[in-house]
CSV table of C-alpha atoms and ligand atoms in Angstrom, one decimal:
chain,number,residue,atom,x,y,z
A,1,MET,CA,0.0,0.0,0.0
A,2,HIS,CA,1.5,3.3,-1.0
A,3,VAL,CA,0.4,6.0,1.4
A,4,THR,CA,2.2,9.1,2.5
A,5,PHE,CA,2.2,10.4,6.1
A,6,ARG,CA,0.9,13.7,4.7
A,7,GLN,CA,-2.1,12.0,3.0
A,8,LEU,CA,-2.9,10.4,6.3
A,9,LYS,CA,-2.8,13.7,8.1
A,10,VAL,CA,-5.2,15.3,5.6
A,11,PHE,CA,-7.5,12.3,5.7
A,12,GLN,CA,-7.5,12.4,9.5
A,13,ALA,CA,-8.4,16.1,9.6
A,14,VAL,CA,-11.3,15.5,7.1
A,15,ALA,CA,-12.6,12.5,9.0
A,16,ARG,CA,-12.4,14.3,12.4
A,17,ARG,CA,-14.0,17.6,11.1
A,18,GLY,CA,-16.5,15.8,8.8
A,19,SER,CA,-15.9,18.4,6.2
A,20,PHE,CA,-13.3,19.1,3.4
A,21,THR,CA,-13.6,22.8,3.9
A,22,ALA,CA,-13.1,22.7,7.7
A,23,ALA,CA,-10.1,20.4,7.2
A,24,ALA,CA,-8.6,22.8,4.6
A,25,GLY,CA,-9.0,25.6,7.1
A,26,GLU,CA,-7.3,23.6,9.9
A,27,LEU,CA,-4.4,22.6,7.7
A,28,HIS,CA,-4.0,26.0,5.9
A,29,LEU,CA,-4.7,24.4,2.5
A,30,THR,CA,-7.2,25.2,-0.2
A,31,GLN,CA,-10.3,23.0,-0.4
A,32,PRO,CA,-9.3,21.6,-3.9
A,33,ALA,CA,-5.9,20.7,-2.5
A,34,VAL,CA,-7.5,18.7,0.3
A,35,SER,CA,-9.9,17.0,-2.2
A,36,MET,CA,-6.9,16.1,-4.4
A,37,GLN,CA,-5.0,14.5,-1.5
A,38,ILE,CA,-8.0,12.4,-0.6
A,39,ARG,CA,-8.6,11.4,-4.2
A,40,GLN,CA,-5.0,10.3,-4.5
A,41,LEU,CA,-5.2,8.3,-1.3
A,42,GLU,CA,-8.4,6.6,-2.5
A,43,THR,CA,-6.7,5.7,-5.8
A,44,ASN,CA,-3.6,4.4,-4.0
A,45,ILE,CA,-5.6,2.1,-1.8
A,46,GLY,CA,-8.3,1.3,-4.3
A,47,LEU,CA,-11.2,2.0,-2.0
A,48,SER,CA,-13.5,4.9,-1.3
A,49,LEU,CA,-13.0,6.5,2.1
A,50,PHE,CA,-16.0,8.8,2.2
A,51,GLU,CA,-19.6,8.7,1.0
A,52,HIS,CA,-21.4,12.0,0.2
A,53,LEU,CA,-25.0,12.1,1.3
A,54,GLY,CA,-26.5,15.5,0.4
A,55,LYS,CA,-24.1,18.1,1.8
A,56,LYS,CA,-22.7,15.8,4.5
A,57,ILE,CA,-19.9,13.3,4.2
A,58,TYR,CA,-19.6,10.0,6.1
A,59,LEU,CA,-16.8,7.5,6.5
A,60,THR,CA,-17.1,4.3,4.6
A,61,GLU,CA,-16.1,1.0,6.3
A,62,ALA,CA,-12.7,1.3,4.7
A,63,GLY,CA,-12.6,5.0,5.9
A,64,GLU,CA,-13.4,3.9,9.5
A,65,GLU,CA,-10.6,1.3,9.5
A,66,LEU,CA,-8.1,3.8,8.1
A,67,TYR,CA,-9.2,6.5,10.5
A,68,ASP,CA,-8.5,4.1,13.4
A,69,TYR,CA,-5.0,3.2,12.1
A,70,SER,CA,-4.2,6.8,11.2
A,71,ARG,CA,-4.9,8.0,14.7
A,72,ARG,CA,-2.7,5.2,16.1
A,73,ILE,CA,0.1,6.0,13.7
A,74,ALA,CA,-0.1,9.7,14.6
A,75,GLN,CA,0.1,8.9,18.3
A,76,LEU,CA,3.1,6.7,17.8
A,77,VAL,CA,4.9,9.4,15.7
A,78,ASP,CA,4.2,11.9,18.5
A,79,GLU,CA,5.5,9.5,21.1
A,80,ALA,CA,8.6,8.8,19.1
A,81,GLY,CA,9.2,12.5,18.8
A,82,GLU,CA,9.0,12.9,22.6
A,83,VAL,CA,11.4,10.0,23.3
A,84,LEU,CA,13.9,11.4,20.8
A,85,GLU,CA,13.7,14.9,22.2
A,86,GLN,CA,14.4,13.4,25.7
A,87,LEU,CA,17.4,11.5,24.2
A,88,LYS,CA,18.7,14.7,22.6
A,89,GLY,CA,18.6,16.2,26.1
A,90,ALA,CA,20.6,13.3,27.5
A,91,GLN,CA,23.2,13.3,24.8
A,92,ARG,CA,25.5,15.6,26.7
A,93,GLY,CA,26.0,16.6,30.2
A,94,GLN,CA,27.6,15.9,33.5
A,95,LEU,CA,26.4,13.5,36.2
A,96,ALA,CA,27.4,13.5,39.8
A,97,ILE,CA,26.9,10.0,41.2
A,98,SER,CA,27.9,8.4,44.5
A,99,VAL,CA,27.8,4.7,45.2
A,100,ALA,CA,28.2,2.6,48.3
A,101,SER,CA,31.7,1.0,48.4
A,102,THR,CA,30.0,-2.4,48.1
A,103,ALA,CA,28.0,-1.4,45.0
A,104,ASN,CA,31.2,-0.2,43.3
A,105,HIS,CA,31.8,-3.7,41.9
A,106,PHE,CA,28.9,-3.6,39.5
A,107,ALA,CA,28.4,0.2,39.4
A,108,THR,CA,31.5,0.9,37.4
A,109,ARG,CA,30.4,-1.7,34.8
A,110,LEU,CA,27.0,-0.1,34.8
A,111,LEU,CA,28.6,3.3,34.2
A,112,ALA,CA,30.6,1.8,31.3
A,113,GLY,CA,27.5,0.4,29.8
A,114,PHE,CA,25.7,3.8,30.1
A,115,THR,CA,28.7,5.6,28.5
A,116,VAL,CA,28.5,3.3,25.5
A,117,ARG,CA,24.9,4.4,24.9
A,118,TYR,CA,25.5,8.1,25.9
A,119,PRO,CA,29.1,8.8,24.9
A,120,GLY,CA,28.7,12.6,25.5
A,121,VAL,CA,28.0,12.2,29.2
A,122,SER,CA,30.8,12.6,31.7
A,123,PHE,CA,30.7,11.4,35.3
A,124,SER,CA,32.1,12.3,38.7
A,125,LEU,CA,31.9,9.2,40.7
A,126,ASP,CA,32.3,9.0,44.5
A,127,VAL,CA,32.7,5.7,46.2
A,128,THR,CA,32.0,5.8,49.9
A,129,ASN,CA,30.1,4.3,52.8
A,130,ARG,CA,26.5,4.5,53.7
A,131,GLU,CA,26.8,7.2,56.3
A,132,THR,CA,28.6,9.5,54.0
A,133,LEU,CA,26.1,8.9,51.2
A,134,LEU,CA,23.3,9.9,53.5
A,135,GLN,CA,25.2,13.1,54.3
A,136,GLN,CA,25.7,13.9,50.7
A,137,LEU,CA,22.0,13.4,50.0
A,138,LYS,CA,21.2,15.7,52.9
A,139,HIS,CA,23.4,18.5,51.5
A,140,ASN,CA,22.2,18.0,47.9
A,141,GLU,CA,25.7,17.2,46.7
A,142,ARG,CA,24.9,14.5,44.2
A,143,ASP,CA,22.4,13.8,41.4
A,144,LEU,CA,21.8,10.2,42.3
A,145,VAL,CA,23.1,7.7,44.8
A,146,ILE,CA,23.2,3.9,44.7
A,147,MET,CA,23.1,2.4,48.2
A,148,GLY,CA,21.3,0.0,50.5
A,149,LYS,CA,17.9,0.9,51.8
A,150,PRO,CA,18.0,4.5,53.2
A,151,PRO,CA,16.2,5.1,56.5
A,152,PRO,CA,12.6,6.3,56.2
A,153,ASN,CA,12.8,10.0,55.2
A,154,GLU,CA,10.2,12.0,53.3
A,155,GLU,CA,13.0,14.1,51.8
A,156,LEU,CA,14.3,11.0,49.9
A,157,LEU,CA,12.9,9.1,46.9
A,158,ALA,CA,14.3,5.5,46.9
A,159,GLN,CA,13.6,2.8,44.3
A,160,PRO,CA,14.8,-0.7,44.8
A,161,PHE,CA,16.3,-2.3,41.7
A,162,LEU,CA,18.4,-5.3,42.6
A,163,ASP,CA,18.9,-7.9,45.3
A,164,ASN,CA,22.1,-7.7,47.4
A,165,PRO,CA,22.7,-11.0,49.1
A,166,LEU,CA,25.1,-10.9,52.0
A,167,VAL,CA,27.1,-14.1,52.6
A,168,VAL,CA,29.7,-15.4,55.1
A,169,ILE,CA,33.2,-16.0,53.5
A,170,ALA,CA,36.1,-18.1,54.7
A,171,PRO,CA,39.4,-19.2,53.2
A,172,PRO,CA,39.2,-22.6,51.3
A,173,GLU,CA,41.1,-24.5,54.0
A,174,HIS,CA,38.8,-23.4,56.9
A,175,PRO,CA,37.2,-26.4,58.6
A,176,LEU,CA,33.7,-24.9,58.4
A,177,THR,CA,33.8,-25.1,54.6
A,178,HIS,CA,33.0,-28.9,55.0
A,179,HIS,CA,30.0,-28.2,57.1
A,180,ARG,CA,26.4,-27.9,55.9
A,181,ARG,CA,23.7,-25.7,57.5
A,182,ILE,CA,26.1,-24.3,60.1
A,183,PRO,CA,24.1,-22.9,63.1
A,184,LEU,CA,24.4,-19.1,63.6
A,185,LYS,CA,25.5,-19.9,67.2
A,186,ARG,CA,28.5,-21.8,65.9
A,187,LEU,CA,29.4,-18.9,63.8
A,188,ALA,CA,29.3,-16.5,66.7
A,189,GLN,CA,32.3,-18.3,68.2
A,190,GLU,CA,34.4,-17.2,65.2
A,191,SER,CA,36.3,-13.9,64.9
A,192,PHE,CA,35.1,-11.6,62.1
A,193,VAL,CA,36.9,-9.1,60.0
A,194,VAL,CA,34.5,-6.2,59.7
A,195,ARG,CA,33.9,-3.0,57.8
A,196,GLU,CA,34.2,0.4,59.5
A,197,PRO,CA,31.2,1.8,61.5
A,198,GLY,CA,28.9,3.5,59.1
A,199,SER,CA,29.0,0.7,56.6
A,200,GLY,CA,25.6,-0.7,55.5
A,201,THR,CA,27.0,-4.2,55.3
A,202,ARG,CA,28.3,-4.1,58.8
A,203,GLY,CA,25.0,-2.7,60.1
A,204,ALA,CA,23.0,-5.4,58.4
A,205,ALA,CA,25.2,-8.2,59.8
A,206,GLU,CA,25.1,-6.7,63.3
A,207,ARG,CA,21.3,-6.4,63.2
A,208,PHE,CA,21.0,-10.0,61.9
A,209,PHE,CA,23.0,-11.5,64.8
A,210,ALA,CA,21.2,-9.3,67.3
A,211,ARG,CA,17.8,-10.6,66.0
A,212,PHE,CA,18.9,-14.0,67.3
A,213,GLU,CA,20.4,-12.5,70.4
A,214,LEU,CA,23.8,-13.5,69.4
A,215,GLN,CA,26.9,-11.3,69.6
A,216,PHE,CA,29.1,-11.2,66.5
A,217,THR,CA,32.7,-10.8,67.5
A,218,PRO,CA,34.4,-8.0,65.5
A,219,GLY,CA,38.1,-8.7,65.2
A,220,MET,CA,39.9,-6.5,62.8
A,221,GLU,CA,38.2,-3.5,61.3
A,222,MET,CA,38.9,-2.5,57.7
A,223,SER,CA,37.4,0.3,55.5
A,224,SER,CA,37.2,-1.6,52.2
A,225,ASN,CA,35.7,-4.9,50.9
A,226,GLU,CA,39.0,-5.5,49.1
A,227,ALA,CA,41.0,-5.3,52.3
A,228,ILE,CA,38.5,-7.6,54.0
A,229,LYS,CA,38.7,-10.2,51.3
A,230,HIS,CA,42.5,-10.2,51.5
A,231,ALA,CA,42.3,-10.5,55.3
A,232,VAL,CA,40.0,-13.5,55.1
A,233,GLU,CA,42.2,-15.1,52.5
A,234,ALA,CA,45.1,-14.7,54.8
A,235,GLY,CA,43.2,-16.5,57.6
A,236,LEU,CA,42.6,-13.4,59.8
A,237,GLY,CA,38.9,-14.3,60.3
A,238,LEU,CA,35.6,-14.8,58.6
A,239,ALA,CA,33.6,-11.9,57.1
A,240,VAL,CA,30.0,-11.0,56.0
A,241,VAL,CA,30.2,-9.4,52.6
A,242,SER,CA,27.9,-8.8,49.6
A,243,ALA,CA,28.0,-11.6,47.1
A,244,HIS,CA,28.4,-8.9,44.4
A,245,THR,CA,32.0,-8.4,45.6
A,246,LEU,CA,33.1,-12.0,45.2
A,247,GLU,CA,33.0,-12.9,41.6
A,248,VAL,CA,36.8,-12.9,41.1
A,249,GLU,CA,37.8,-14.6,44.3
A,250,LEU,CA,35.2,-17.4,44.0
A,251,ALA,CA,36.2,-18.1,40.4
A,252,ALA,CA,39.8,-18.3,41.4
A,253,ARG,CA,38.9,-20.5,44.4
A,254,ARG,CA,40.6,-18.1,46.8
A,255,LEU,CA,37.5,-17.8,49.0
A,256,ARG,CA,34.5,-20.0,49.9
A,257,ILE,CA,31.0,-19.1,50.9
A,258,LEU,CA,29.9,-20.9,54.1
A,259,ASP,CA,26.6,-22.7,54.2
A,260,VAL,CA,25.1,-20.9,57.3
A,261,LYS,CA,21.5,-21.3,58.4
A,262,GLY,CA,19.6,-18.1,57.7
A,263,PHE,CA,22.1,-16.8,55.1
A,264,PRO,CA,22.2,-15.1,52.7
A,265,ILE,CA,20.9,-11.9,54.4
A,266,LYS,CA,18.7,-10.4,51.7
A,267,ARG,CA,19.5,-6.7,51.3
A,268,HIS,CA,18.6,-4.7,48.2
A,269,TRP,CA,20.2,-2.0,46.2
A,270,TYR,CA,18.3,1.3,45.8
A,271,VAL,CA,18.7,4.3,43.5
A,272,VAL,CA,18.1,7.3,45.7
A,273,GLN,CA,17.6,11.0,45.1
A,274,ARG,CA,16.3,14.0,47.0
A,275,ALA,CA,12.5,14.2,46.5
A,276,ASP,CA,12.8,17.9,45.7
A,277,LYS,CA,15.5,17.4,43.1
A,278,ARG,CA,14.6,18.1,39.5
A,279,LEU,CA,16.7,15.5,37.6
A,280,SER,CA,18.4,16.7,34.4
A,281,PRO,CA,17.6,14.6,31.3
A,282,VAL,CA,21.0,12.9,31.7
A,283,ALA,CA,20.3,12.0,35.3
A,284,GLN,CA,16.8,10.8,34.3
A,285,ALA,CA,18.3,8.6,31.6
A,286,PHE,CA,20.8,7.2,34.0
A,287,ARG,CA,18.1,6.4,36.6
A,288,SER,CA,16.1,4.6,34.0
A,289,PHE,CA,19.2,2.7,32.8
A,290,VAL,CA,19.9,1.6,36.4
A,291,LEU,CA,16.3,0.5,37.0
A,292,GLU,CA,16.0,-1.4,33.7
A,293,GLU,CA,19.5,-2.8,33.1
A,294,ALA,CA,21.4,-3.3,36.4
A,295,GLN,CA,20.3,-6.9,36.6
A,296,GLY,CA,22.4,-7.7,33.6
A,297,TYR,CA,25.6,-6.3,35.2
A,298,VAL,CA,25.8,-8.7,38.2
A,299,VAL,CA,26.3,-12.4,38.4
A,300,PRO,CA,23.5,-13.9,40.5
A,301,LEU,CA,24.4,-15.7,43.7
A,302,ASP,CA,23.2,-19.1,42.4
A,303,ALA,CA,25.5,-18.8,39.4
A,304,LEU,CA,28.4,-18.1,41.8
A,305,THR,CA,27.8,-21.1,44.1
A,306,PRO,CA,25.5,-24.0,44.5
A,307,PRO,CA,22.1,-22.9,45.9
A,308,PRO,CA,22.3,-22.1,49.6
A,309,ALA,CA,20.3,-24.2,52.0
A,310,VAL,CA,17.0,-22.7,53.3
A,311,GLY,CA,17.2,-21.3,56.8
A,312,PRO,CA,15.3,-22.7,59.8
A,313,ARG,CA,11.9,-21.4,60.7
A,314,GLY,CA,12.1,-17.8,61.8
A,315,ALA,CA,15.7,-17.6,60.8
A,316,THR,CA,15.4,-16.2,57.3
A,317,GLY,CA,17.8,-13.4,56.5
A,318,THR,CA,15.3,-11.2,54.8
A,319,GLU,CA,15.6,-7.5,55.7
A,320,GLY,CA,12.8,-6.6,53.3
A,321,PRO,CA,13.2,-4.3,50.3
B,401,PGA,P1,28.4,-0.3,52.5
B,401,PGA,O1,26.9,-0.2,51.9
B,401,PGA,O2,29.4,-0.3,51.3
B,401,PGA,O3,28.4,1.0,53.2
B,401,PGA,O4,28.5,-1.5,53.4
B,401,PGA,C1,26.3,-1.3,51.4
B,401,PGA,C2,24.9,-1.5,52.0
B,401,PGA,O5,24.3,-0.5,52.4
B,401,PGA,O6,24.5,-2.6,51.9
């Protein structure tokens, strides 16, 4: 079928107004020009679109069908225009992002993926702990933040986008690697290498042990996941870390995930902004990218290890999204 978009627009105006003259007025054309467009359209499709009864015109069955399609086509063209305009806005610009240290493992890959799609965008990326991220949001210092669940606060808009399972790690030669469904109580006898106060991971692990009235014994304290993994590898203790930080060490068999009852602790990643912040087109594009695509940038826990055992009644590690 050979039909031009212009013919469809003229046809739509005539059908909507029920008059060639009114359509001509709307489109700033002469009435004969409108009649000619409609005649050409009818010739092209081989069907009459209007019937003339007295002074009035009515759509034929073919006209009704084409009117329905032409409205949908026009809507789609408008929609495409809007999307492309937004993209134009997101083609260039600067983005100030902060991510929790633990999220950095996938966040940098996510930024790389975003940059391929939007090469004109430049980033400033800050990698820091949860407490500092909350301060940055409070002082409106960043466009968007990727972190664990923020505390309830009307000034923040937080959207979960990805699971963040926390697991217990040990060096491969540790005797507990041969045990299944290790009770939490047994684990509490071990010494742990922990993150600094203010770390979301540390807070979640402490709350988890406290829920079962167990004390978890912090041994050494370190301010990065990398340092913690090295310390555990070196036999300085066990640790609770996000599975998202372990891809390399598990593949190289430098660390093992212990099968502990109630683990993994289920945390979630959120993309967070101040509720009163008007996001730039670039920031909006990045937020949508995170919400829609982040899943593809992490290796799921069950692909890293055999599925963990289910915890006992009342001992699920869920923190809730
Ligand atoms: P963290 O944050 O890097 O501060 O531990 C991660 C989280 O909140 O789970």
